[in-house]
Amino acid sequence: MMETMTEKAFAPNSSKGSLRPANVVHIGKIPVGKDFAVFAGPCSLETESLFLEIANSVKQSNAVGLRGGMWKLRTSPDAFQGLGGDAFSLVQSVKNKTAMPFVSEVTDPRQIENLAEVVDCFQVGSRNMYNYALLKELGQTKKPVLLKRAFSAKVDEWVKAAEYILAGGNDQIILCERGIRTFETVTRNTFDLNAVAWIKANTPFPVIADPSHGTGVRSLVRPMALAAAAAGADGLLIEVHPDPANAKSDGYQTLNLSEFSNLMKQLEGLLNSLDRQLLKM
Ligand code: PEP
Ligand code: MN
């Protein structure tokens, strides 16, 4: 049964014939799929000075790229919805100052054209993994897509969602495990590292892990980030803020700057013990 699913995952079912997923996907100049690549930043972008402070700090700690939500899909319509297009100029400025590539979520096909000017990789969030209209539009672009697993998706559904992007002609796809909803409630999500190891063993896709959403608990982010590296992930997406208690979203699962720096040191030691390298800029 596993064989069948694996074969289906790479069946040349795209309109372009035999297009296969890239093994290594470049986000800006950063290769994802070889050495261990860490992308860090706030859940939501807030101000330019705050993002620059975070970017400089995570760069110093050897993150190779930045994350930060512009359009936020929140459970409550009353919660902070993000700066949206108002964040474009602050993103451009921080990218110019740090030379770091930037990943951010696209929540609507109508954002793609403008967002492509500031993002180096489109993130598809967990809530949109099943949004096939969005996936098809991203298949028409040349930019990398970071496809998060829906919190209710089986691995097979997640891989098939990636095939929608591939079928349009875009082979630049990175999968991202971010936890699934189970009967367990002490954590926000159940971080499925089985899936990370399975994807690496059975598909060509690079896969990164998001222990921030995967746990939803700040104190668990460090151990589960290390566990993701041990499970064979190609990198991490991780939420960092100088003052997590006052972050506009997801502060309870966000590391502060020194927690992130400590994690990065431990990560490098762990990777080296596994004959792997932490990617540095
Ligand atoms: C995020 O990365 O901030 C986010 C909203 O992630 P997810 O779609 O996994 O919930
Ligand atoms: Mn978040």
Tab-separated table of C-alpha atoms and ligand atoms in Angstrom:
chain	number	residue	atom	x	y	z
A	1	MET	CA	0.000	0.000	0.000
A	2	MET	CA	2.872	2.340	0.829
A	3	GLU	CA	4.443	1.513	-2.533
A	4	THR	CA	1.276	2.502	-4.343
A	5	MET	CA	1.070	5.801	-2.516
A	6	THR	CA	4.746	6.498	-3.191
A	7	GLU	CA	4.410	5.773	-6.874
A	8	LYS	CA	1.360	7.961	-7.096
A	9	ALA	CA	3.252	10.753	-5.404
A	10	PHE	CA	5.579	11.053	-8.390
A	11	ALA	CA	3.364	9.786	-11.172
A	12	PRO	CA	4.014	12.047	-14.157
A	13	ASN	CA	0.478	13.324	-13.991
A	14	SER	CA	1.190	16.949	-14.770
A	15	SER	CA	0.209	18.625	-17.997
A	16	LYS	CA	3.936	19.089	-18.644
A	17	GLY	CA	4.422	15.327	-18.786
A	18	SER	CA	7.251	14.007	-16.677
A	19	LEU	CA	7.907	16.953	-14.363
A	20	ARG	CA	9.259	15.768	-11.043
A	21	PRO	CA	9.660	17.720	-7.832
A	22	ALA	CA	13.049	19.408	-7.356
A	23	ASN	CA	15.197	17.718	-4.671
A	24	VAL	CA	16.790	21.020	-3.773
A	25	VAL	CA	14.725	24.209	-3.867
A	26	HIS	CA	16.380	27.630	-3.742
A	27	ILE	CA	14.686	30.295	-1.637
A	28	GLY	CA	16.519	33.307	-2.956
A	29	LYS	CA	20.102	32.020	-2.938
A	30	ILE	CA	19.471	29.571	-0.103
A	31	PRO	CA	19.315	25.893	-1.088
A	32	VAL	CA	16.765	23.855	0.869
A	33	GLY	CA	17.152	20.078	0.662
A	34	LYS	CA	20.868	19.660	1.425
A	35	ASP	CA	22.360	21.264	4.501
A	36	PHE	CA	20.018	22.194	7.357
A	37	ALA	CA	18.370	25.570	6.679
A	38	VAL	CA	16.630	27.581	9.387
A	39	PHE	CA	14.059	30.302	8.634
A	40	ALA	CA	13.024	32.456	11.571
A	41	GLY	CA	10.953	35.521	12.364
A	42	PRO	CA	7.753	36.700	13.980
A	43	CYS	CA	4.371	35.066	13.460
A	44	SER	CA	3.028	38.437	12.232
A	45	LEU	CA	4.953	41.435	10.974
A	46	GLU	CA	4.349	44.466	13.187
A	47	THR	CA	6.780	47.349	12.572
A	48	GLU	CA	9.921	47.855	10.493
A	49	SER	CA	12.163	48.472	13.512
A	50	LEU	CA	10.932	45.321	15.249
A	51	PHE	CA	11.394	43.173	12.140
A	52	LEU	CA	14.878	44.596	11.584
A	53	GLU	CA	15.831	43.852	15.194
A	54	ILE	CA	14.601	40.265	14.823
A	55	ALA	CA	16.264	39.837	11.423
A	56	ASN	CA	19.663	41.085	12.610
A	57	SER	CA	19.511	38.878	15.678
A	58	VAL	CA	18.444	35.648	13.943
A	59	LYS	CA	21.040	36.275	11.214
A	60	GLN	CA	23.710	36.551	13.904
A	61	SER	CA	22.472	33.187	15.249
A	62	ASN	CA	22.852	31.625	11.749
A	63	ALA	CA	19.300	31.642	10.454
A	64	VAL	CA	19.533	31.811	6.644
A	65	GLY	CA	16.107	33.280	5.930
A	66	LEU	CA	13.230	35.243	7.388
A	67	ARG	CA	9.583	34.465	7.974
A	68	GLY	CA	6.764	36.847	8.870
A	69	GLY	CA	3.028	36.892	8.230
A	70	MET	CA	1.485	39.797	6.330
A	71	TRP	CA	-2.020	38.417	5.818
A	72	LYS	CA	-2.995	36.349	8.847
A	73	LEU	CA	-5.757	33.761	8.838
A	74	ARG	CA	-7.055	33.954	12.392
A	75	THR	CA	-9.696	31.815	14.008
A	76	SER	CA	-11.559	34.905	15.215
A	77	PRO	CA	-12.393	37.805	12.901
A	78	ASP	CA	-11.740	40.077	15.887
A	79	ALA	CA	-8.094	38.959	16.159
A	80	PHE	CA	-5.238	40.887	14.475
A	81	GLN	CA	-5.462	40.157	10.751
A	82	GLY	CA	-1.954	41.334	9.815
A	83	LEU	CA	-0.637	44.426	8.041
A	84	GLY	CA	-1.434	42.988	4.602
A	85	GLY	CA	-0.057	45.021	1.696
A	86	ASP	CA	0.968	47.809	4.100
A	87	ALA	CA	3.933	45.605	5.067
A	88	PHE	CA	5.492	45.599	1.561
A	89	SER	CA	7.812	48.542	2.093
A	90	LEU	CA	9.036	47.417	5.516
A	91	VAL	CA	9.768	43.958	4.150
A	92	GLN	CA	11.716	45.393	1.232
A	93	SER	CA	13.719	47.601	3.539
A	94	VAL	CA	14.652	44.756	5.941
A	95	LYS	CA	15.542	42.487	3.022
A	96	ASN	CA	17.799	45.170	1.569
A	97	LYS	CA	19.533	45.698	4.902
A	98	THR	CA	20.050	42.019	5.754
A	99	ALA	CA	20.242	40.331	2.323
A	100	MET	CA	18.117	37.533	3.744
A	101	PRO	CA	15.387	35.830	1.688
A	102	PHE	CA	11.820	36.091	2.951
A	103	VAL	CA	8.949	33.599	3.214
A	104	SER	CA	5.371	34.774	3.779
A	105	GLU	CA	1.909	33.330	3.487
A	106	VAL	CA	-0.308	33.933	0.488
A	107	THR	CA	-3.954	33.607	1.476
A	108	ASP	CA	-5.695	34.557	-1.766
A	109	PRO	CA	-4.777	34.068	-5.459
A	110	ARG	CA	-5.322	37.812	-6.001
A	111	GLN	CA	-2.284	38.575	-3.815
A	112	ILE	CA	0.158	36.505	-5.869
A	113	GLU	CA	1.251	39.068	-8.439
A	114	ASN	CA	2.115	41.846	-5.978
A	115	LEU	CA	3.399	39.555	-3.248
A	116	ALA	CA	5.853	37.995	-5.705
A	117	GLU	CA	7.747	41.293	-5.640
A	118	VAL	CA	8.709	40.934	-1.970
A	119	VAL	CA	8.618	37.221	-1.131
A	120	ASP	CA	11.235	34.686	-2.187
A	121	CYS	CA	8.892	31.821	-1.339
A	122	PHE	CA	5.115	31.669	-1.031
A	123	GLN	CA	3.882	29.945	2.105
A	124	VAL	CA	0.580	28.079	1.851
A	125	GLY	CA	-0.845	27.847	5.351
A	126	SER	CA	-2.426	24.868	6.998
A	127	ARG	CA	-5.904	26.298	6.501
A	128	ASN	CA	-5.322	26.627	2.750
A	129	MET	CA	-3.685	23.297	1.918
A	130	TYR	CA	-6.998	22.178	0.430
A	131	ASN	CA	-7.498	25.422	-1.516
A	132	TYR	CA	-6.966	23.898	-4.942
A	133	ALA	CA	-7.697	27.165	-6.771
A	134	LEU	CA	-4.796	28.763	-4.873
A	135	LEU	CA	-2.525	25.748	-5.483
A	136	LYS	CA	-3.284	25.823	-9.209
A	137	GLU	CA	-2.406	29.528	-9.409
A	138	LEU	CA	0.871	28.893	-7.579
A	139	GLY	CA	1.581	26.151	-10.093
A	140	GLN	CA	1.668	28.866	-12.754
A	141	THR	CA	4.415	30.785	-10.956
A	142	LYS	CA	8.147	30.094	-10.910
A	143	LYS	CA	8.623	30.934	-7.225
A	144	PRO	CA	9.134	28.257	-4.584
A	145	VAL	CA	6.109	27.255	-2.560
A	146	LEU	CA	6.303	26.134	1.078
A	147	LEU	CA	3.261	23.902	1.446
A	148	LYS	CA	2.182	23.427	5.030
A	149	ARG	CA	0.298	20.315	5.971
A	150	ALA	CA	-3.354	20.933	6.822
A	151	PHE	CA	-3.950	20.085	10.469
A	152	SER	CA	-6.414	17.422	9.337
A	153	ALA	CA	-4.527	16.090	6.314
A	154	LYS	CA	-3.188	12.596	5.867
A	155	VAL	CA	0.289	12.477	4.346
A	156	ASP	CA	-1.231	11.195	1.118
A	157	GLU	CA	-3.555	14.222	0.849
A	158	TRP	CA	-0.627	16.560	1.563
A	159	VAL	CA	1.512	15.006	-1.189
A	160	LYS	CA	-1.417	15.194	-3.604
A	161	ALA	CA	-1.884	18.875	-2.757
A	162	ALA	CA	1.778	19.337	-3.770
A	163	GLU	CA	0.997	17.546	-7.037
A	164	TYR	CA	-1.529	20.300	-7.874
A	165	ILE	CA	1.349	22.800	-7.835
A	166	LEU	CA	3.593	20.450	-9.788
A	167	ALA	CA	0.892	19.815	-12.380
A	168	GLY	CA	0.854	23.505	-13.278
A	169	GLY	CA	4.566	23.384	-14.101
A	170	ASN	CA	6.117	24.594	-10.837
A	171	ASP	CA	8.529	21.992	-9.432
A	172	GLN	CA	9.859	24.262	-6.656
A	173	ILE	CA	7.973	22.820	-3.695
A	174	ILE	CA	8.982	22.396	-0.058
A	175	LEU	CA	6.689	20.520	2.315
A	176	CYS	CA	6.317	21.758	5.899
A	177	GLU	CA	5.085	19.631	8.816
A	178	ARG	CA	3.331	21.903	11.345
A	179	GLY	CA	1.422	19.507	13.539
A	180	ILE	CA	-1.925	17.813	13.231
A	181	ARG	CA	-5.059	17.818	15.328
A	182	THR	CA	-5.483	14.685	17.423
A	183	PHE	CA	-7.358	13.740	20.607
A	184	GLU	CA	-4.426	15.201	22.571
A	185	THR	CA	-5.044	18.657	24.028
A	186	VAL	CA	-2.067	19.411	26.292
A	187	THR	CA	-0.320	20.689	23.175
A	188	ARG	CA	-1.884	22.867	20.462
A	189	ASN	CA	-1.072	20.244	17.834
A	190	THR	CA	0.595	16.847	17.661
A	191	PHE	CA	3.921	17.297	15.865
A	192	ASP	CA	4.043	14.374	13.454
A	193	LEU	CA	7.715	13.600	12.967
A	194	ASN	CA	6.754	10.216	11.507
A	195	ALA	CA	5.581	12.225	8.516
A	196	VAL	CA	8.914	14.025	8.185
A	197	ALA	CA	10.864	10.776	8.152
A	198	TRP	CA	8.305	9.217	5.790
A	199	ILE	CA	8.476	12.091	3.296
A	200	LYS	CA	12.289	11.914	3.264
A	201	ALA	CA	12.261	8.146	2.759
A	202	ASN	CA	9.533	7.997	0.124
A	203	THR	CA	9.404	11.226	-1.865
A	204	PRO	CA	11.876	13.623	-3.510
A	205	PHE	CA	10.387	16.686	-1.772
A	206	PRO	CA	12.507	18.729	0.630
A	207	VAL	CA	10.682	18.866	3.967
A	208	ILE	CA	11.058	21.335	6.780
A	209	ALA	CA	9.420	21.341	10.187
A	210	ASP	CA	7.652	24.039	12.182
A	211	PRO	CA	7.973	23.171	15.881
A	212	SER	CA	6.334	26.488	16.862
A	213	HIS	CA	2.917	25.528	15.478
A	214	GLY	CA	3.738	21.829	15.866
A	215	THR	CA	3.713	22.165	19.639
A	216	GLY	CA	2.066	25.504	20.377
A	217	VAL	CA	4.073	25.601	23.613
A	218	ARG	CA	7.238	27.724	23.900
A	219	SER	CA	9.078	25.351	26.254
A	220	LEU	CA	8.588	22.470	23.800
A	221	VAL	CA	9.915	24.271	20.734
A	222	ARG	CA	13.603	23.621	21.484
A	223	PRO	CA	13.329	19.869	22.159
A	224	MET	CA	11.034	19.317	19.185
A	225	ALA	CA	13.208	21.404	16.866
A	226	LEU	CA	16.104	19.118	17.769
A	227	ALA	CA	13.880	16.079	17.298
A	228	ALA	CA	12.880	17.298	13.828
A	229	ALA	CA	16.548	17.591	12.862
A	230	ALA	CA	17.175	14.080	14.177
A	231	ALA	CA	14.184	12.812	12.184
A	232	GLY	CA	15.813	14.027	8.969
A	233	ALA	CA	14.115	17.361	8.277
A	234	ASP	CA	15.905	19.654	5.812
A	235	GLY	CA	15.351	22.672	8.023
A	236	LEU	CA	13.030	24.587	10.312
A	237	LEU	CA	10.489	27.392	10.222
A	238	ILE	CA	10.445	28.951	13.641
A	239	GLU	CA	8.709	31.877	15.371
A	240	VAL	CA	10.992	34.396	17.114
A	241	HIS	CA	10.207	37.774	18.729
A	242	PRO	CA	12.175	39.920	21.210
A	243	ASP	CA	9.140	40.145	23.487
A	244	PRO	CA	6.943	37.094	22.844
A	245	ALA	CA	4.464	38.035	25.588
A	246	ASN	CA	3.555	41.128	23.574
A	247	ALA	CA	3.676	39.635	20.069
A	248	LYS	CA	0.528	40.352	18.042
A	249	SER	CA	-0.017	36.636	17.411
A	250	ASP	CA	1.226	33.249	18.640
A	251	GLY	CA	3.422	34.707	21.416
A	252	TYR	CA	2.875	31.620	23.610
A	253	GLN	CA	4.774	29.469	21.109
A	254	THR	CA	7.395	32.057	20.140
A	255	LEU	CA	11.058	31.964	21.249
A	256	ASN	CA	12.806	35.109	22.392
A	257	LEU	CA	16.116	36.105	20.777
A	258	SER	CA	18.386	34.372	23.276
A	259	GLU	CA	16.281	31.193	23.354
A	260	PHE	CA	16.646	31.077	19.577
A	261	SER	CA	20.380	31.655	19.735
A	262	ASN	CA	20.783	28.833	22.288
A	263	LEU	CA	18.693	26.498	20.165
A	264	MET	CA	20.869	27.197	17.118
A	265	LYS	CA	24.031	26.257	19.014
A	266	GLN	CA	22.530	22.962	20.183
A	267	LEU	CA	21.199	22.285	16.704
A	268	GLU	CA	24.631	22.673	15.146
A	269	GLY	CA	26.133	20.212	17.638
A	270	LEU	CA	23.366	17.698	17.029
A	271	LEU	CA	23.632	17.986	13.239
A	272	ASN	CA	27.394	17.549	13.354
A	273	SER	CA	27.001	14.419	15.472
A	274	LEU	CA	24.762	13.094	12.680
A	275	ASP	CA	27.317	14.032	9.988
A	276	ARG	CA	25.128	16.878	8.801
A	277	GLN	CA	25.804	20.596	8.547
A	278	LEU	CA	23.919	23.670	9.648
A	279	LEU	CA	23.640	25.898	6.573
A	280	LYS	CA	25.110	29.367	7.158
A	281	MET	CA	24.924	32.512	5.053
B	1	PEP	C1	2.109	30.688	10.492
B	1	PEP	O1	3.120	30.178	9.975
B	1	PEP	O2	2.150	31.703	11.222
B	1	PEP	C2	0.813	29.989	10.350
B	1	PEP	C3	-0.333	30.642	10.396
B	1	PEP	O3	0.951	28.667	10.193
B	1	PEP	P1	-0.147	27.513	9.952
B	1	PEP	O4	-0.756	27.800	8.622
B	1	PEP	O5	0.684	26.277	10.004
B	1	PEP	O6	-1.146	27.589	11.081
B	2	MN	MN	1.965	31.708	13.832
